[in-house]
XYZ file of C-alpha atoms in Angstrom:
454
model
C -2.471 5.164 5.296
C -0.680 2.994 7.610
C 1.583 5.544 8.779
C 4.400 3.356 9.893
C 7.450 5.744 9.727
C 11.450 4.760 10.421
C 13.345 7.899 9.167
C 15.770 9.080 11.701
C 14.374 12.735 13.719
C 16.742 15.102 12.265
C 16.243 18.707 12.576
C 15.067 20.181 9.258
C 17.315 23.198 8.312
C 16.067 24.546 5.084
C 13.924 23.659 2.291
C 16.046 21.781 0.273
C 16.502 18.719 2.900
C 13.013 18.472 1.489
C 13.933 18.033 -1.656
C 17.128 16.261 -1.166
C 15.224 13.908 0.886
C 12.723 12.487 -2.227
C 15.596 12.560 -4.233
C 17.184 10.284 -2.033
C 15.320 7.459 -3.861
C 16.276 7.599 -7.425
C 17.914 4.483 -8.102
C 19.171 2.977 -11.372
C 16.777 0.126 -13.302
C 18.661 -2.780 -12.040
C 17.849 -1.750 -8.726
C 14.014 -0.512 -9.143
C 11.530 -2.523 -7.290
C 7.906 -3.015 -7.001
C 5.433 -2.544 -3.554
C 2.187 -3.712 -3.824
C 0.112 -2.850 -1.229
C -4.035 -3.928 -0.497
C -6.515 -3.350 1.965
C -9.747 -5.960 2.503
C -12.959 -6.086 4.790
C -13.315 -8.205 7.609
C -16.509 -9.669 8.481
C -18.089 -11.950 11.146
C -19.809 -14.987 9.490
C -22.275 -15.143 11.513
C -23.487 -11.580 11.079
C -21.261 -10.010 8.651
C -20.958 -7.281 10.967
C -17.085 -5.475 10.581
C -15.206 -6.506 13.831
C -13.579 -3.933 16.094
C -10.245 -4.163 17.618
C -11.024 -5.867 20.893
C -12.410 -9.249 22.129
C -11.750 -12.973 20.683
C -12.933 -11.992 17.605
C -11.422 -8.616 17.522
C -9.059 -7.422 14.793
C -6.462 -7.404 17.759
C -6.970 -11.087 17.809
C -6.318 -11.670 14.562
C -2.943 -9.607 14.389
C -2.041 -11.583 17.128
C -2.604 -15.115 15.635
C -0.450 -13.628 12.567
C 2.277 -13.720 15.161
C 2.328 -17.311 14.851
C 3.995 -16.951 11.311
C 6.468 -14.957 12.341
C 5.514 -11.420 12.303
C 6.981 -8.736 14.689
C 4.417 -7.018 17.108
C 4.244 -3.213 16.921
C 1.971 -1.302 19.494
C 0.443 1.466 20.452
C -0.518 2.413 24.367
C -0.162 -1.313 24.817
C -2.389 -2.170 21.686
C -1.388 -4.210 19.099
C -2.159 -2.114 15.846
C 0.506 -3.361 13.362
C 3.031 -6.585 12.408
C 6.233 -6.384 10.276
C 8.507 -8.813 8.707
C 11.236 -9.146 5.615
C 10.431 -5.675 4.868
C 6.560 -5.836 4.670
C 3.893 -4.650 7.468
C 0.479 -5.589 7.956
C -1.796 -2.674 9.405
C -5.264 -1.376 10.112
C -7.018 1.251 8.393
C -9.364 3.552 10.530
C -12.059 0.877 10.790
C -9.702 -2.588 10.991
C -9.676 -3.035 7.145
C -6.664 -5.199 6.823
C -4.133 -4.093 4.761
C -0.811 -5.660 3.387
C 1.699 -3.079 2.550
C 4.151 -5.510 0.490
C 7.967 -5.795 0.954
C 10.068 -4.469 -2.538
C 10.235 -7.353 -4.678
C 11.670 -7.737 -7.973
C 9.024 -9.115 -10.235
C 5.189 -9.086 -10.382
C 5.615 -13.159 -9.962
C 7.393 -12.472 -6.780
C 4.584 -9.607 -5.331
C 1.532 -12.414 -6.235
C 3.278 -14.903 -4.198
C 3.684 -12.376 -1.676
C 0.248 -11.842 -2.125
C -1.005 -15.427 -1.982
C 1.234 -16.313 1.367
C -0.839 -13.300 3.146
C -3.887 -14.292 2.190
C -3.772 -17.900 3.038
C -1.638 -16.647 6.532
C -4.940 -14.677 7.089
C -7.166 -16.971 6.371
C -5.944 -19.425 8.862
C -6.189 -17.290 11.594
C -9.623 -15.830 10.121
C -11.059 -18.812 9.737
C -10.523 -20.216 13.867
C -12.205 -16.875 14.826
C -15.385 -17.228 12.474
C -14.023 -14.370 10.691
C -14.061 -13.336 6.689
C -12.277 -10.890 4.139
C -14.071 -9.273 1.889
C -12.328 -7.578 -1.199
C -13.891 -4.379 -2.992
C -13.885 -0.818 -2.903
C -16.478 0.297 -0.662
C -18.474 -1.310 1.967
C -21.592 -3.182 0.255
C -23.810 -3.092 3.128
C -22.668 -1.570 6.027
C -23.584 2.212 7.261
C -21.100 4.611 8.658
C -22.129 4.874 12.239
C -22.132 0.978 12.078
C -18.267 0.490 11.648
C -15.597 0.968 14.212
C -12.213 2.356 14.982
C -9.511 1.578 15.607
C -7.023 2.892 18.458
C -5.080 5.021 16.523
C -4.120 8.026 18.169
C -3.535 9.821 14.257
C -6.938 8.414 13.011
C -8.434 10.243 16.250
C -7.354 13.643 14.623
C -8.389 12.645 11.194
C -11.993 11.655 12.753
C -12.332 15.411 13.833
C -11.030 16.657 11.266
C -12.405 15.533 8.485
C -16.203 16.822 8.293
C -14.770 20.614 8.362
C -13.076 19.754 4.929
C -15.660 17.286 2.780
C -18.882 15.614 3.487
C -17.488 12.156 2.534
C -14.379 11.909 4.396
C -15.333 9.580 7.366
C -16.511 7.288 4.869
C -13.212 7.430 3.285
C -11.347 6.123 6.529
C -13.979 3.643 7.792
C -15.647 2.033 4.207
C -13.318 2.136 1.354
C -10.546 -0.543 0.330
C -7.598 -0.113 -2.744
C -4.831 -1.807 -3.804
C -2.023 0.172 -5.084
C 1.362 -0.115 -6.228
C 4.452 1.781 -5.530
C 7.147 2.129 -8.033
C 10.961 3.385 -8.903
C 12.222 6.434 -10.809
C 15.901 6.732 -11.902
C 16.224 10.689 -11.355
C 14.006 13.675 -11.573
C 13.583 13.865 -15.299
C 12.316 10.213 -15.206
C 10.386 10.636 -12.058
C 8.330 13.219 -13.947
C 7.445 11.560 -17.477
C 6.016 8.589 -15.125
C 4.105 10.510 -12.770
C 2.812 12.448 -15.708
C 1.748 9.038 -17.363
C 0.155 7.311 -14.673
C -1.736 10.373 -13.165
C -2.936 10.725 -17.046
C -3.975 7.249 -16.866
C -5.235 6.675 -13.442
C -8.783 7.147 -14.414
C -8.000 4.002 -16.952
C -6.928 2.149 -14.088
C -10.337 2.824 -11.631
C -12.329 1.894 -14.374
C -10.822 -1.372 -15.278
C -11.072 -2.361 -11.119
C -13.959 -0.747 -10.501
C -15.950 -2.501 -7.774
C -17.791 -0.615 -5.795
C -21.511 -0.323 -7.191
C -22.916 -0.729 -3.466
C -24.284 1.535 -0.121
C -26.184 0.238 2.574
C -26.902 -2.406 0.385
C -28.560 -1.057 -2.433
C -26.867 -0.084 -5.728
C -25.483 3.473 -5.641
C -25.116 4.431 -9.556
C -21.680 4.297 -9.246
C -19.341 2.091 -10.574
C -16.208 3.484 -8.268
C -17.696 4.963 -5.498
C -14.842 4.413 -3.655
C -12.952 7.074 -6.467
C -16.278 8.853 -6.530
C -15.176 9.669 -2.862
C -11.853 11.430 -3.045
C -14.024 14.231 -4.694
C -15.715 14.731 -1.567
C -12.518 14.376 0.918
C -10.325 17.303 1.321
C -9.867 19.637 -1.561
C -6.515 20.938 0.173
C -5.139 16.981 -0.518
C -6.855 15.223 -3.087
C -6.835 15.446 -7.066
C -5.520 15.425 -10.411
C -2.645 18.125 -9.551
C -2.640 19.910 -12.568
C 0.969 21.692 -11.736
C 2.734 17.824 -12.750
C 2.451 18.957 -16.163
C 3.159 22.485 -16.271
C 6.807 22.795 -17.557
C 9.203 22.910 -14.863
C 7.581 20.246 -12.480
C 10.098 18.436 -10.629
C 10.982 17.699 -7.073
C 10.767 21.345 -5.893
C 7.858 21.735 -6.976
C 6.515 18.839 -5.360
C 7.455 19.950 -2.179
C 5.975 23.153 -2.618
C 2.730 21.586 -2.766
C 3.413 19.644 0.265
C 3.772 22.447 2.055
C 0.841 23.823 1.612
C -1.490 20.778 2.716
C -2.515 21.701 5.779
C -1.219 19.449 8.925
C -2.992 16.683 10.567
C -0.440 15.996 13.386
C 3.180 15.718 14.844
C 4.434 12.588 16.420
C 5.956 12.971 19.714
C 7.243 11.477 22.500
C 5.027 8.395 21.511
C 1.830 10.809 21.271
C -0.028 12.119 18.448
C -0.092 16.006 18.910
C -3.080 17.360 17.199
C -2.243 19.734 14.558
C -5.299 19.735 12.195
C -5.315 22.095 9.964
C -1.952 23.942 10.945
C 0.726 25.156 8.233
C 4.104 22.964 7.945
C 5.644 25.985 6.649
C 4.843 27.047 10.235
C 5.823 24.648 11.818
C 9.611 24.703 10.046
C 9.983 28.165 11.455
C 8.900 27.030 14.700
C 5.572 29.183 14.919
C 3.068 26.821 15.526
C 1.122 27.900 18.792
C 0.855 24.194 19.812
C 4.143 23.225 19.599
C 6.222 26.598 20.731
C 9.410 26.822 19.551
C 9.397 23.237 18.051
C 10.907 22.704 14.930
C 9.684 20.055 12.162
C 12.307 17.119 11.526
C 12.484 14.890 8.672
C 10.337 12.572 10.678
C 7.468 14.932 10.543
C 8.322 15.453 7.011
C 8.017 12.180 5.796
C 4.613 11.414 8.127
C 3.504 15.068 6.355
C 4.241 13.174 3.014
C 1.899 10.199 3.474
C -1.353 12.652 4.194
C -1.527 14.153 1.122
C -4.114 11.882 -1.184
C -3.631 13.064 -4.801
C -4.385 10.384 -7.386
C -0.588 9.479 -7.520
C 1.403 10.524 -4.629
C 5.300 11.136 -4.354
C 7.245 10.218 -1.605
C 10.774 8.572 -2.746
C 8.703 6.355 -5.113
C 5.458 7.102 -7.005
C 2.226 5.191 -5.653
C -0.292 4.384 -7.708
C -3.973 5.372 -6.048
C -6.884 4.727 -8.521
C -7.806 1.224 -7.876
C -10.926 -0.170 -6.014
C -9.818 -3.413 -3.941
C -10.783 -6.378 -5.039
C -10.079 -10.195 -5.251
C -6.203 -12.201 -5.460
C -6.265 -11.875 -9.697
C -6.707 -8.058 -9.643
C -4.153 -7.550 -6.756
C -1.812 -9.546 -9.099
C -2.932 -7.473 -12.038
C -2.276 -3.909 -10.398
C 1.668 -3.880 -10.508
C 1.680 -5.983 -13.853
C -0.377 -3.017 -15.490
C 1.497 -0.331 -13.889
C 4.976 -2.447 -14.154
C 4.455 -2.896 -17.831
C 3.553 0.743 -18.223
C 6.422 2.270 -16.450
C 9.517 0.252 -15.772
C 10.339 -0.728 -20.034
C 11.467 2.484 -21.744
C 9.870 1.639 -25.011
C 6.386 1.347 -23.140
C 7.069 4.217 -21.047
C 7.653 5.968 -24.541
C 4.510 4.836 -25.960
C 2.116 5.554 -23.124
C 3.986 9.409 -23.318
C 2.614 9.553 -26.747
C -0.894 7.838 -25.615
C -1.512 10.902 -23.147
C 0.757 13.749 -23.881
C -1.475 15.685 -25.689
C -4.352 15.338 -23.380
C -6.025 18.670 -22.498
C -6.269 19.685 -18.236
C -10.282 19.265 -19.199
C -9.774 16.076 -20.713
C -7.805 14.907 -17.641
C -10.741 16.225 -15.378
C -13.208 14.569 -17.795
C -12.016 11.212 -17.261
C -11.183 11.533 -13.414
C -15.094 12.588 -13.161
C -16.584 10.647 -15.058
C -15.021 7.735 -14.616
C -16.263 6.624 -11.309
C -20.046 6.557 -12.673
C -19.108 5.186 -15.834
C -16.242 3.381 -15.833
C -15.157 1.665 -19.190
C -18.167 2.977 -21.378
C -16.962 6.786 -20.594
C -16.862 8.651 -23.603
C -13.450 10.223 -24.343
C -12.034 11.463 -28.183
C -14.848 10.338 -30.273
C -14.334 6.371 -28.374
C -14.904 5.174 -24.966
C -12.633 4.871 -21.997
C -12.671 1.015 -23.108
C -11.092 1.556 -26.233
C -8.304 3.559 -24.512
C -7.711 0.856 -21.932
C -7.235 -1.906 -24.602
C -4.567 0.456 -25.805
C -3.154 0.809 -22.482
C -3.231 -2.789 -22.049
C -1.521 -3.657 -25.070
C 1.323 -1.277 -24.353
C 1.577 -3.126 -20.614
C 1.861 -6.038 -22.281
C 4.844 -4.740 -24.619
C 6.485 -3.885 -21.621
C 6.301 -7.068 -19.622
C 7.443 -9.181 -22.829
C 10.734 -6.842 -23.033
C 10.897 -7.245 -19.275
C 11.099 -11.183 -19.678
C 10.885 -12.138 -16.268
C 9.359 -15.860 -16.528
C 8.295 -17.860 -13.527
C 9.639 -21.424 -13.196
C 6.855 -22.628 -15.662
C 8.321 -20.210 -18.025
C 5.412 -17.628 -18.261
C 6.184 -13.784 -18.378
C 4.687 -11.616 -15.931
C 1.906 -10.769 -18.913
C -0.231 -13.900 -17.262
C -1.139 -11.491 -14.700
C -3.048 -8.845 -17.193
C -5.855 -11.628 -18.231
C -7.764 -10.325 -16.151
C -8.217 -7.046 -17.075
C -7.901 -8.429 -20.705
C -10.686 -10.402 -20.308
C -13.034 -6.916 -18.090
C -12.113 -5.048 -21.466
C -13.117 -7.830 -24.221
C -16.445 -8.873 -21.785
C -17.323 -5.391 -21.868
C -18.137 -5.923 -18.107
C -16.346 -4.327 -15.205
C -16.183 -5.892 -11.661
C -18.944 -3.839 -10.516
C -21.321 -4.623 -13.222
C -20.730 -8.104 -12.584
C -21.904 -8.142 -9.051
C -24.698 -5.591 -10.228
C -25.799 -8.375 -12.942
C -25.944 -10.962 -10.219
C -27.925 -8.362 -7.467
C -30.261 -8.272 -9.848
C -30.510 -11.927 -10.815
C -29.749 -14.900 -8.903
C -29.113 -12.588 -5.868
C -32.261 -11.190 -5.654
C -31.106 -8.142 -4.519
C -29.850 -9.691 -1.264
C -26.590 -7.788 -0.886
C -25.601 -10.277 1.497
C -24.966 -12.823 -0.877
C -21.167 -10.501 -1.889
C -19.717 -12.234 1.927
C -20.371 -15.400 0.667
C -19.574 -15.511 -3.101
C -17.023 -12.878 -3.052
C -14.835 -13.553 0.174
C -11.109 -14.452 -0.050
């Protein structure tokens, strides 16, 4: 959601710039490239309380101390609100949950070191201003009114915005962490047999990192909440989009969709123009009342692109949305699973076969069911965990015939133990902290900061 935007303001002319403009990033295998991106609590230690953006302790502080490794300021109104460097950014969601939004790197060995050198770069910093990262889904213990925000002049809009559309929306913004991955297609036919596979298999993937079981400290009956959420958002830009497998999906059709979310806001002149629930189709013609006789650019396109929240998105590379966040393993083991699924043809093949004769209510099934559930979710006369070993095992397939070995000599498999070892335990992330709330915890929820912190 960081919003960070460099495409040049060029007048859009018709609707097939639109088009033309996510086709722009088909690319051929050699070149395909993998952006993993997470977001994590902070926390005082010595209240656990989430900072806000100002003071010694503030999140501001922090992004300034990350200067010291060599990250490029970017501000707002004279705020510091976001670094860059090499090609990645660090950024704040609404309420100053960190989030890495990874450079494109060639193997899933190259994205955990990426991965690694942020957190320990973090960590420094965090650790001279009595500060902690938490990774999981949702906030464990903290209520709604009790986190902040950040100054965001785009988050501002969503703020007001979002109880008119869903009842859960502010909690969105302010208490939920993922990690996600974004990926390459080669052209449109390609682009559509993987979004087709991983918005099939999405629910697969929330299950195996579900981790958030908590609210206000207590357990919620969830094991995704955080997924459990997006039902609860913005009907207009959330869901399972149905249309990706109806025959003829491609880019056009894609944009069609986009056109019909409803607006959140124009960038301007270094302001956020409010334009909440305003049509883009509008705005193209140059009819919106707020902006008269402005016409949308390919800037405002590609900020339109990023807030749309379906379970896989589209922009010139498919993201990958399902996943709670959670500790450095499973941020390794997010691109490996999606990696081995999508980037080997054979794999790519076999996960078509896996989910190409799954009915629209089977699709919804799992999606629903999944965040209460998780792994022991019924589904074709077996369990979502039975379907996830199979998903697993055609990963794996895919990373062998990928063969990219770090210097030890290891494939990038090494990074799906972990969610080898959630299937074969039986025992997803949240039912692991869940199992120690109600044992050697005590159910003292702040026992997560400690045991669980990066």
């Amino acid at each position: 959601m960081s919003g960070l935007s460099q495409v040049k303001d060029e007048p859009i002319r018709d609707r097939q710039q639109l088009v033309d403009y996510i086709a722009a990033g088909e690319k051929p295998a050699a070149l395909w490239r993998i952006g993993t991106e997470h977001e994590k609590f902070g926390f005082r230690l010595d209240d656990l309380r989430p900072p806000g953006w100002d003071g010694e302790r503030g999140i501001g502080a922090l992004l300034e101390g990350l200067t010291r490794f060599g990250w490029q300021r970017i501000e707002e109104h004279g705020k510091l609100i976001a670094l860059s460097r090499d090609g990645a950014s660090v950024t704040l969601e609404p309420a100053g949950q960190l989030e890495l939004s990874g450079a494109q790197l060639e193997t899933v060995h190259d994205t955990c070191c990426e991965v690694s050198s942020h957190l320990r770069e973090v960590k420094t910093i965090a650790d001279a201003l009595g500060l902690g990262f938490l990774g999981m889904g949702f906030q464990p213990k903290w209520r709604r009114e009790d986190m902040p925000w950040m100054p965001k002049g785009r988050y501002r809009i969503m703020r007001d915005y979002m109880p008119k559309v869903g009842s859960l929306g502010l909690d969105m913004m302010t208490r939920t962490c993922t990690v996600q991955v974004n990926l390459d297609f080669a052209n449109e036919a390609d682009m559509v047999k993987k979004f087709r596979v991983a918005l099939a298999l999405q629910p697969v993937a929330t299950a195996l990192f579900a981790d958030s079981p908590f609210t206000h400290g207590k357990p919620n009956g969830f094991q995704s909440y955080r997924s459990h959420i997006w039902t609860d958002t913005d009907p207009d830009r959330t869901g399972m989009l149905d249309f990706v497998f109806e025959a003829g999906f491609g880019y056009e059709r894609y944009v069609d969709y986009l056109l019909d979310v409803p607006m959140y806001f124009s960038y301007r002149g270094g302001e956020y123009i409010d334009l909440a629930g305003k049509s883009f189709r509008k705005f193209l013609a140059g009819e919106l009342a707020e902006l008269p006789g402005a016409k949308a650019t390919l800037h405002d396109w590609a900020d339109h692109m990023t807030t749309a929240f379906p379970e896989v998105r589209l922009k010139k590379f498919l993201e990958m949305r399902g996943a709670d966040g959670g500790p450095w393993n499973r941020l390794c083991a997010l691109p490996a699973l999606w990696v081995g699924l999508l980037y080997d043809e054979d794999a790519l093949a076999a996960a078509w076969d896996l989910v190409k004769d799954f009915t629209r209510e089977q699709r919804h099934a799992l999606r629903d069911g999944v965040p209460r559930h998780a792994l022991a979710l019924p589904f074709r006369g077996a369990t979502v965990r039975e379907l996830a070993r199979e998903v697993l095992a055609i990963s794996a397939h895919g990373l062998a015939r990928r063969a990219r070995h770090n210097p030890g000599g290891a494939d990038e498999r090494i990074f799906l133990d972990t969610l080898n070892h959630i299937v074969e335990a039986n025992q997803t992330p949240a039912q692991r902290k869940l199992e120690l709330y109600h044992g050697p915890w005590q159910g003292d929820i702040d026992r997560v900061f400690g045991e669980f912190a990066y």
